[in-house]
Short mmCIF file of N, CA and C and ligand atoms in Angstrom, two decimals:
data_model
loop_
_atom_site.label_atom_id
_atom_site.label_comp_id
_atom_site.label_asym_id
_atom_site.label_seq_id
_atom_site.Cartn_x
_atom_site.Cartn_y
_atom_site.Cartn_z
N MET A 119 70.60 123.13 97.64
CA MET A 119 70.43 121.68 97.47
C MET A 119 70.09 121.37 96.03
N SER A 120 70.98 120.61 95.38
CA SER A 120 70.70 120.29 93.98
C SER A 120 70.29 118.84 93.80
N ILE A 121 70.47 118.04 94.84
CA ILE A 121 70.04 116.64 94.75
C ILE A 121 68.81 116.46 95.62
N GLU A 122 67.68 116.20 94.99
CA GLU A 122 66.43 116.05 95.74
C GLU A 122 65.81 114.68 95.57
N THR A 123 66.13 114.04 94.45
CA THR A 123 65.49 112.74 94.18
C THR A 123 66.52 111.62 94.18
N MET A 124 66.01 110.39 94.30
CA MET A 124 66.84 109.19 94.25
C MET A 124 67.54 109.09 92.89
N GLN A 125 66.83 109.47 91.85
CA GLN A 125 67.40 109.46 90.49
C GLN A 125 68.61 110.40 90.40
N GLU A 126 68.45 111.62 90.98
CA GLU A 126 69.56 112.58 90.98
C GLU A 126 70.72 112.09 91.83
N LEU A 127 70.38 111.40 92.92
CA LEU A 127 71.43 110.85 93.78
C LEU A 127 72.22 109.77 93.02
N LEU A 128 71.50 108.93 92.26
CA LEU A 128 72.17 107.92 91.44
C LEU A 128 73.11 108.56 90.43
N ILE A 129 72.65 109.61 89.75
CA ILE A 129 73.51 110.29 88.77
C ILE A 129 74.76 110.84 89.45
N ASP A 130 74.58 111.42 90.64
CA ASP A 130 75.72 111.95 91.38
C ASP A 130 76.72 110.85 91.72
N GLU A 131 76.22 109.69 92.14
CA GLU A 131 77.08 108.55 92.44
C GLU A 131 77.82 108.07 91.19
N LEU A 132 77.12 108.07 90.08
CA LEU A 132 77.73 107.63 88.82
C LEU A 132 78.85 108.60 88.40
N LYS A 133 78.61 109.89 88.62
CA LYS A 133 79.64 110.89 88.31
C LYS A 133 80.87 110.68 89.18
N ASP A 134 80.61 110.37 90.44
CA ASP A 134 81.71 110.11 91.37
C ASP A 134 82.53 108.92 90.88
N LEU A 135 81.83 107.85 90.48
CA LEU A 135 82.52 106.64 90.01
C LEU A 135 83.28 106.91 88.71
N TYR A 136 82.69 107.71 87.85
CA TYR A 136 83.36 108.03 86.58
C TYR A 136 84.67 108.77 86.84
N SER A 137 84.62 109.74 87.73
CA SER A 137 85.83 110.46 88.11
C SER A 137 86.84 109.52 88.76
N ALA A 138 86.34 108.63 89.62
CA ALA A 138 87.23 107.66 90.28
C ALA A 138 87.97 106.83 89.24
N GLU A 139 87.24 106.26 88.29
CA GLU A 139 87.87 105.38 87.29
C GLU A 139 88.86 106.15 86.43
N LYS A 140 88.53 107.39 86.09
CA LYS A 140 89.44 108.20 85.29
C LYS A 140 90.76 108.44 86.03
N GLN A 141 90.67 108.68 87.33
CA GLN A 141 91.89 108.88 88.13
C GLN A 141 92.69 107.58 88.25
N ILE A 142 91.95 106.47 88.42
CA ILE A 142 92.60 105.17 88.63
C ILE A 142 93.34 104.71 87.37
N VAL A 143 92.74 104.99 86.21
CA VAL A 143 93.36 104.58 84.96
C VAL A 143 94.69 105.34 84.75
N ARG A 144 94.79 106.54 85.32
CA ARG A 144 96.04 107.29 85.24
C ARG A 144 97.06 106.79 86.26
N ALA A 145 96.58 106.29 87.40
CA ALA A 145 97.49 105.88 88.48
C ALA A 145 98.07 104.47 88.29
N LEU A 146 97.29 103.57 87.70
CA LEU A 146 97.71 102.16 87.65
C LEU A 146 99.03 101.92 86.90
N PRO A 147 99.30 102.60 85.79
CA PRO A 147 100.61 102.39 85.14
C PRO A 147 101.77 102.77 86.06
N LYS A 148 101.59 103.83 86.85
CA LYS A 148 102.64 104.24 87.80
C LYS A 148 102.84 103.18 88.88
N LEU A 149 101.72 102.61 89.35
CA LEU A 149 101.82 101.57 90.38
C LEU A 149 102.52 100.33 89.82
N ALA A 150 102.18 99.97 88.58
CA ALA A 150 102.80 98.80 87.95
C ALA A 150 104.31 99.01 87.82
N LYS A 151 104.69 100.20 87.44
CA LYS A 151 106.10 100.53 87.27
C LYS A 151 106.84 100.50 88.61
N ALA A 152 106.15 100.91 89.67
CA ALA A 152 106.77 101.00 90.99
C ALA A 152 106.93 99.64 91.65
N ALA A 153 106.11 98.67 91.24
CA ALA A 153 106.14 97.35 91.88
C ALA A 153 107.29 96.52 91.35
N SER A 154 107.87 95.66 92.21
CA SER A 154 108.93 94.77 91.72
C SER A 154 108.49 93.31 91.63
N THR A 155 107.49 92.91 92.39
CA THR A 155 107.00 91.53 92.31
C THR A 155 106.22 91.36 90.99
N PRO A 156 106.67 90.41 90.14
CA PRO A 156 106.03 90.27 88.83
C PRO A 156 104.52 90.05 88.90
N GLU A 157 104.07 89.23 89.87
CA GLU A 157 102.62 88.97 90.00
C GLU A 157 101.85 90.26 90.32
N LEU A 158 102.48 91.13 91.10
CA LEU A 158 101.82 92.39 91.48
C LEU A 158 101.77 93.34 90.28
N GLN A 159 102.89 93.42 89.57
CA GLN A 159 102.92 94.23 88.33
C GLN A 159 101.82 93.77 87.39
N GLN A 160 101.73 92.45 87.22
CA GLN A 160 100.74 91.87 86.32
C GLN A 160 99.32 92.18 86.78
N ALA A 161 99.11 92.11 88.10
CA ALA A 161 97.78 92.41 88.66
C ALA A 161 97.39 93.86 88.37
N PHE A 162 98.33 94.78 88.53
CA PHE A 162 98.05 96.20 88.25
C PHE A 162 97.75 96.40 86.78
N LEU A 163 98.54 95.74 85.92
CA LEU A 163 98.34 95.93 84.47
C LEU A 163 97.03 95.30 84.00
N SER A 164 96.69 94.15 84.56
CA SER A 164 95.42 93.55 84.11
C SER A 164 94.23 94.33 84.66
N HIS A 165 94.37 94.91 85.86
CA HIS A 165 93.28 95.75 86.38
C HIS A 165 93.19 97.07 85.60
N LEU A 166 94.31 97.50 85.04
CA LEU A 166 94.29 98.69 84.18
C LEU A 166 93.38 98.43 82.97
N GLU A 167 93.56 97.28 82.34
CA GLU A 167 92.72 96.94 81.17
C GLU A 167 91.26 96.83 81.59
N GLU A 168 91.04 96.18 82.75
CA GLU A 168 89.68 96.03 83.28
C GLU A 168 89.05 97.40 83.55
N THR A 169 89.86 98.31 84.09
CA THR A 169 89.38 99.65 84.43
C THR A 169 88.95 100.42 83.18
N LYS A 170 89.68 100.23 82.09
CA LYS A 170 89.28 100.87 80.83
C LYS A 170 87.89 100.38 80.40
N GLY A 171 87.65 99.09 80.61
CA GLY A 171 86.34 98.53 80.30
C GLY A 171 85.25 99.08 81.23
N GLN A 172 85.64 99.35 82.48
CA GLN A 172 84.68 99.91 83.45
C GLN A 172 84.27 101.32 83.05
N ILE A 173 85.21 102.06 82.48
CA ILE A 173 84.91 103.41 81.99
C ILE A 173 83.91 103.32 80.82
N VAL A 174 84.15 102.37 79.92
CA VAL A 174 83.23 102.16 78.79
C VAL A 174 81.83 101.81 79.32
N ARG A 175 81.78 100.96 80.34
CA ARG A 175 80.50 100.57 80.94
C ARG A 175 79.77 101.79 81.52
N LEU A 176 80.52 102.66 82.20
CA LEU A 176 79.89 103.89 82.74
C LEU A 176 79.41 104.80 81.62
N GLU A 177 80.15 104.82 80.52
CA GLU A 177 79.72 105.65 79.37
C GLU A 177 78.44 105.09 78.75
N LYS A 178 78.33 103.77 78.77
CA LYS A 178 77.10 103.13 78.29
C LYS A 178 75.92 103.51 79.20
N ILE A 179 76.19 103.50 80.51
CA ILE A 179 75.16 103.89 81.47
C ILE A 179 74.77 105.36 81.26
N SER A 180 75.78 106.19 81.00
CA SER A 180 75.54 107.61 80.72
C SER A 180 74.57 107.77 79.54
N ASP A 181 74.78 106.98 78.50
CA ASP A 181 73.86 107.00 77.35
C ASP A 181 72.46 106.54 77.75
N LEU A 182 72.41 105.49 78.57
CA LEU A 182 71.11 104.94 78.98
C LEU A 182 70.30 105.95 79.78
N VAL A 183 70.98 106.70 80.67
CA VAL A 183 70.24 107.68 81.49
C VAL A 183 70.14 109.05 80.80
N GLY A 184 70.89 109.22 79.70
CA GLY A 184 70.87 110.49 78.99
C GLY A 184 71.47 111.64 79.78
N LYS A 185 72.47 111.33 80.60
CA LYS A 185 73.15 112.38 81.39
C LYS A 185 74.65 112.24 81.23
N LYS A 186 75.35 113.37 81.14
CA LYS A 186 76.81 113.39 81.13
C LYS A 186 77.32 113.06 82.53
N LEU A 187 78.42 112.30 82.60
CA LEU A 187 78.96 111.95 83.91
C LEU A 187 80.23 112.74 84.24
N THR A 188 80.54 113.72 83.40
CA THR A 188 81.75 114.51 83.61
C THR A 188 81.47 115.67 84.58
N GLY A 189 82.53 116.32 85.04
CA GLY A 189 82.38 117.55 85.80
C GLY A 189 82.39 117.40 87.31
N LYS A 190 82.59 116.16 87.80
CA LYS A 190 82.69 115.99 89.25
C LYS A 190 84.05 115.37 89.57
N LEU A 191 84.64 115.79 90.67
CA LEU A 191 85.88 115.17 91.12
C LEU A 191 85.58 114.26 92.30
N CYS A 192 86.02 113.00 92.19
CA CYS A 192 85.89 112.09 93.34
C CYS A 192 87.04 112.38 94.29
N VAL A 193 86.73 113.09 95.38
CA VAL A 193 87.80 113.47 96.31
C VAL A 193 88.27 112.27 97.14
N GLY A 194 87.40 111.29 97.32
CA GLY A 194 87.80 110.09 98.05
C GLY A 194 88.91 109.34 97.32
N THR A 195 88.72 109.14 96.02
CA THR A 195 89.74 108.46 95.23
C THR A 195 91.02 109.29 95.18
N LYS A 196 90.86 110.60 95.03
CA LYS A 196 92.03 111.48 95.03
C LYS A 196 92.83 111.25 96.31
N GLY A 197 92.12 111.16 97.42
CA GLY A 197 92.77 110.96 98.73
C GLY A 197 93.47 109.61 98.83
N VAL A 198 92.77 108.54 98.45
CA VAL A 198 93.42 107.23 98.59
C VAL A 198 94.59 107.08 97.62
N LEU A 199 94.48 107.71 96.46
CA LEU A 199 95.61 107.66 95.52
C LEU A 199 96.79 108.48 96.03
N GLU A 200 96.51 109.57 96.73
CA GLU A 200 97.59 110.35 97.35
C GLU A 200 98.31 109.51 98.41
N GLU A 201 97.55 108.69 99.11
CA GLU A 201 98.20 107.80 100.08
C GLU A 201 99.11 106.80 99.38
N GLY A 202 98.71 106.36 98.20
CA GLY A 202 99.57 105.50 97.39
C GLY A 202 100.87 106.21 97.02
N SER A 203 100.76 107.49 96.68
CA SER A 203 101.97 108.28 96.37
C SER A 203 102.86 108.42 97.59
N GLU A 204 102.25 108.52 98.76
CA GLU A 204 103.04 108.59 100.00
C GLU A 204 103.89 107.33 100.17
N VAL A 205 103.29 106.17 99.84
CA VAL A 205 104.05 104.91 99.94
C VAL A 205 105.29 104.99 99.06
N LEU A 206 105.13 105.56 97.87
CA LEU A 206 106.27 105.69 96.95
C LEU A 206 107.33 106.63 97.48
N GLU A 207 106.88 107.70 98.14
CA GLU A 207 107.83 108.65 98.70
C GLU A 207 108.59 108.07 99.88
N GLU A 208 107.89 107.19 100.62
CA GLU A 208 108.45 106.72 101.89
C GLU A 208 109.22 105.41 101.78
N THR A 209 109.21 104.77 100.62
CA THR A 209 109.88 103.47 100.47
C THR A 209 110.81 103.47 99.26
N GLU A 210 111.76 102.53 99.30
CA GLU A 210 112.62 102.26 98.14
C GLU A 210 111.97 101.14 97.34
N LYS A 211 112.37 101.02 96.08
CA LYS A 211 111.85 99.92 95.26
C LYS A 211 112.19 98.58 95.92
N GLY A 212 111.24 97.69 96.02
CA GLY A 212 111.47 96.38 96.64
C GLY A 212 110.22 95.83 97.27
N VAL A 213 110.37 94.71 97.97
CA VAL A 213 109.19 93.99 98.46
C VAL A 213 108.47 94.72 99.60
N VAL A 214 109.21 95.50 100.40
CA VAL A 214 108.52 96.26 101.45
C VAL A 214 107.60 97.30 100.80
N ARG A 215 108.12 97.98 99.77
CA ARG A 215 107.28 98.91 99.01
C ARG A 215 106.06 98.15 98.42
N ASP A 216 106.30 96.96 97.89
CA ASP A 216 105.20 96.19 97.28
C ASP A 216 104.09 95.92 98.30
N ALA A 217 104.50 95.57 99.53
CA ALA A 217 103.51 95.31 100.58
C ALA A 217 102.69 96.57 100.85
N GLY A 218 103.36 97.71 100.86
CA GLY A 218 102.67 98.99 101.05
C GLY A 218 101.75 99.33 99.88
N LEU A 219 102.20 99.01 98.68
CA LEU A 219 101.40 99.30 97.49
C LEU A 219 100.12 98.46 97.47
N ILE A 220 100.24 97.21 97.93
CA ILE A 220 99.05 96.35 97.98
C ILE A 220 98.04 96.95 98.97
N SER A 221 98.53 97.38 100.12
CA SER A 221 97.65 97.98 101.12
C SER A 221 96.95 99.22 100.55
N ALA A 222 97.71 100.05 99.84
CA ALA A 222 97.15 101.26 99.24
C ALA A 222 96.12 100.90 98.15
N ALA A 223 96.48 99.92 97.33
CA ALA A 223 95.59 99.54 96.22
C ALA A 223 94.29 98.93 96.75
N GLN A 224 94.39 98.18 97.86
CA GLN A 224 93.17 97.60 98.42
C GLN A 224 92.24 98.68 98.98
N ARG A 225 92.81 99.79 99.44
CA ARG A 225 91.97 100.92 99.86
C ARG A 225 91.16 101.44 98.67
N VAL A 226 91.82 101.52 97.52
CA VAL A 226 91.13 101.99 96.32
C VAL A 226 89.99 101.02 95.97
N GLU A 227 90.30 99.73 95.96
CA GLU A 227 89.28 98.73 95.60
C GLU A 227 88.09 98.79 96.56
N HIS A 228 88.37 98.92 97.84
CA HIS A 228 87.27 98.95 98.81
C HIS A 228 86.40 100.20 98.65
N TYR A 229 87.04 101.31 98.34
CA TYR A 229 86.28 102.54 98.08
C TYR A 229 85.37 102.34 96.88
N GLU A 230 85.92 101.73 95.83
CA GLU A 230 85.12 101.48 94.62
C GLU A 230 83.98 100.50 94.91
N MET A 231 84.29 99.46 95.69
CA MET A 231 83.26 98.47 96.02
C MET A 231 82.08 99.13 96.72
N ALA A 232 82.38 100.04 97.64
CA ALA A 232 81.31 100.75 98.35
C ALA A 232 80.48 101.59 97.38
N GLY A 233 81.16 102.27 96.48
CA GLY A 233 80.47 103.13 95.51
C GLY A 233 79.61 102.33 94.54
N TYR A 234 80.19 101.28 93.98
CA TYR A 234 79.43 100.47 93.02
C TYR A 234 78.28 99.72 93.67
N GLY A 235 78.51 99.23 94.90
CA GLY A 235 77.44 98.52 95.60
C GLY A 235 76.25 99.43 95.85
N SER A 236 76.54 100.65 96.30
CA SER A 236 75.47 101.62 96.57
C SER A 236 74.76 102.01 95.28
N ALA A 237 75.53 102.33 94.25
CA ALA A 237 74.93 102.76 92.97
C ALA A 237 74.08 101.63 92.38
N ARG A 238 74.58 100.41 92.45
CA ARG A 238 73.81 99.27 91.95
C ARG A 238 72.48 99.14 92.69
N ASP A 239 72.53 99.29 94.01
CA ASP A 239 71.30 99.17 94.80
C ASP A 239 70.33 100.32 94.50
N PHE A 240 70.86 101.52 94.30
CA PHE A 240 69.99 102.65 93.92
C PHE A 240 69.30 102.34 92.60
N ALA A 241 70.09 101.86 91.62
CA ALA A 241 69.52 101.56 90.29
C ALA A 241 68.46 100.47 90.40
N LYS A 242 68.77 99.45 91.20
CA LYS A 242 67.81 98.35 91.39
C LYS A 242 66.52 98.87 92.00
N THR A 243 66.67 99.71 93.02
CA THR A 243 65.49 100.28 93.70
C THR A 243 64.64 101.10 92.74
N LEU A 244 65.32 101.79 91.79
CA LEU A 244 64.59 102.62 90.83
C LEU A 244 64.04 101.81 89.65
N GLY A 245 64.27 100.50 89.68
CA GLY A 245 63.77 99.64 88.61
C GLY A 245 64.60 99.73 87.33
N LEU A 246 65.83 100.27 87.46
CA LEU A 246 66.72 100.39 86.29
C LEU A 246 67.61 99.14 86.22
N SER A 247 67.01 98.05 85.77
CA SER A 247 67.69 96.76 85.91
C SER A 247 68.90 96.62 85.00
N GLU A 248 68.86 97.20 83.81
CA GLU A 248 70.03 97.08 82.92
C GLU A 248 71.23 97.82 83.52
N ILE A 249 70.95 98.99 84.07
CA ILE A 249 72.02 99.77 84.71
C ILE A 249 72.53 99.03 85.95
N ALA A 250 71.60 98.49 86.72
CA ALA A 250 72.00 97.74 87.92
C ALA A 250 72.91 96.58 87.54
N SER A 251 72.60 95.89 86.44
CA SER A 251 73.41 94.73 86.12
C SER A 251 74.79 95.13 85.57
N LEU A 252 74.86 96.27 84.85
CA LEU A 252 76.18 96.78 84.42
C LEU A 252 77.04 97.15 85.63
N LEU A 253 76.42 97.79 86.61
CA LEU A 253 77.16 98.19 87.82
C LEU A 253 77.59 96.95 88.61
N ASP A 254 76.74 95.94 88.61
CA ASP A 254 77.05 94.71 89.33
C ASP A 254 78.24 93.99 88.69
N GLU A 255 78.31 94.07 87.37
CA GLU A 255 79.43 93.46 86.66
C GLU A 255 80.75 94.10 87.09
N THR A 256 80.77 95.42 87.15
CA THR A 256 81.98 96.11 87.59
C THR A 256 82.28 95.80 89.06
N LEU A 257 81.23 95.78 89.89
CA LEU A 257 81.43 95.45 91.30
C LEU A 257 82.14 94.10 91.43
N GLY A 258 81.73 93.13 90.62
CA GLY A 258 82.36 91.81 90.63
C GLY A 258 83.85 91.90 90.29
N GLU A 259 84.18 92.74 89.32
CA GLU A 259 85.59 92.91 88.94
C GLU A 259 86.40 93.56 90.06
N GLU A 260 85.80 94.53 90.75
CA GLU A 260 86.52 95.19 91.84
C GLU A 260 86.77 94.20 92.99
N LYS A 261 85.75 93.40 93.28
CA LYS A 261 85.91 92.39 94.35
C LYS A 261 86.99 91.39 93.99
N ASN A 262 87.01 91.01 92.73
CA ASN A 262 87.98 90.05 92.25
C ASN A 262 89.40 90.64 92.30
N ALA A 263 89.53 91.91 91.93
CA ALA A 263 90.83 92.58 91.99
C ALA A 263 91.32 92.63 93.43
N ASP A 264 90.40 92.92 94.36
CA ASP A 264 90.74 92.97 95.78
C ASP A 264 91.21 91.61 96.28
N ARG A 265 90.49 90.55 95.90
CA ARG A 265 90.86 89.19 96.31
C ARG A 265 92.22 88.80 95.77
N LYS A 266 92.47 89.16 94.52
CA LYS A 266 93.74 88.84 93.89
C LYS A 266 94.89 89.51 94.65
N LEU A 267 94.67 90.76 95.07
CA LEU A 267 95.69 91.47 95.84
C LEU A 267 95.93 90.79 97.18
N SER A 268 94.87 90.29 97.80
CA SER A 268 95.02 89.57 99.07
C SER A 268 95.87 88.32 98.88
N VAL A 269 95.64 87.60 97.80
CA VAL A 269 96.42 86.39 97.52
C VAL A 269 97.89 86.75 97.33
N ILE A 270 98.16 87.77 96.51
CA ILE A 270 99.55 88.18 96.23
C ILE A 270 100.23 88.67 97.51
N SER A 271 99.45 89.29 98.40
CA SER A 271 100.04 89.85 99.62
C SER A 271 100.65 88.78 100.52
N LYS A 272 100.11 87.57 100.47
CA LYS A 272 100.65 86.49 101.32
C LYS A 272 102.13 86.27 101.01
N GLN A 273 102.45 86.18 99.73
CA GLN A 273 103.82 85.97 99.27
C GLN A 273 104.67 87.23 99.50
N VAL A 274 104.10 88.37 99.17
CA VAL A 274 104.84 89.63 99.27
C VAL A 274 105.17 89.95 100.73
N ASN A 275 104.21 89.75 101.62
CA ASN A 275 104.44 90.05 103.04
C ASN A 275 105.57 89.18 103.61
N GLN A 276 105.56 87.90 103.24
CA GLN A 276 106.62 87.00 103.69
C GLN A 276 107.99 87.46 103.17
N ALA A 277 108.02 87.80 101.89
CA ALA A 277 109.28 88.27 101.29
C ALA A 277 109.72 89.57 101.94
N ALA A 278 108.76 90.44 102.26
CA ALA A 278 109.09 91.73 102.89
C ALA A 278 109.66 91.51 104.28
N LYS A 279 109.12 90.52 104.99
CA LYS A 279 109.61 90.20 106.33
C LYS A 279 111.04 89.67 106.25
N ARG A 280 111.29 88.79 105.29
CA ARG A 280 112.64 88.23 105.11
C ARG A 280 113.65 89.31 104.72
N ALA A 281 113.18 90.28 103.96
CA ALA A 281 114.08 91.33 103.46
C ALA A 281 114.43 92.35 104.55
N SER A 282 113.71 92.32 105.66
CA SER A 282 113.91 93.36 106.69
C SER A 282 115.01 92.95 107.68
FE1 LIG B 263 87.32 100.42 88.90
ZN1 LIG B 264 84.10 109.59 95.50
FE1 LIG B 265 89.32 98.86 90.82
#
């Protein structure tokens, strides 16, 4: 057992999130390229820029706690991103694929929301208010990205139904 304290648990969660964001920043350009609906492409590309900022935020947190966040693999993100790759293998370019990509991307956002929400609450509990507020800022962006995907899905799902 290497995690015994709440502080160590927070660091572990931060490492998980850091690995998650690093994987996501590599996946988003592929998702943007695979999408055909312009609004969806744009959503992926703007979340890519946001994600780069989230990595910077985690690096700032790393400085604040004086711990490196490297060296852990987020297997959850690896798994949900693999499901995104399955969508690409199983569909042709078009609106049906786009509907599948939105579903896959929302899995990623929800996983991140759970991670950031927990880490923020751990930081808050430990009285680390600056870290809590940085994590809360990213949580807000993930929620917003998820909402944006829900809005785009209304149009994409209708188009996918018509195309079938
Ligand atoms: Fe993120
Ligand atoms: Zn994880
Ligand atoms: Fe995200």
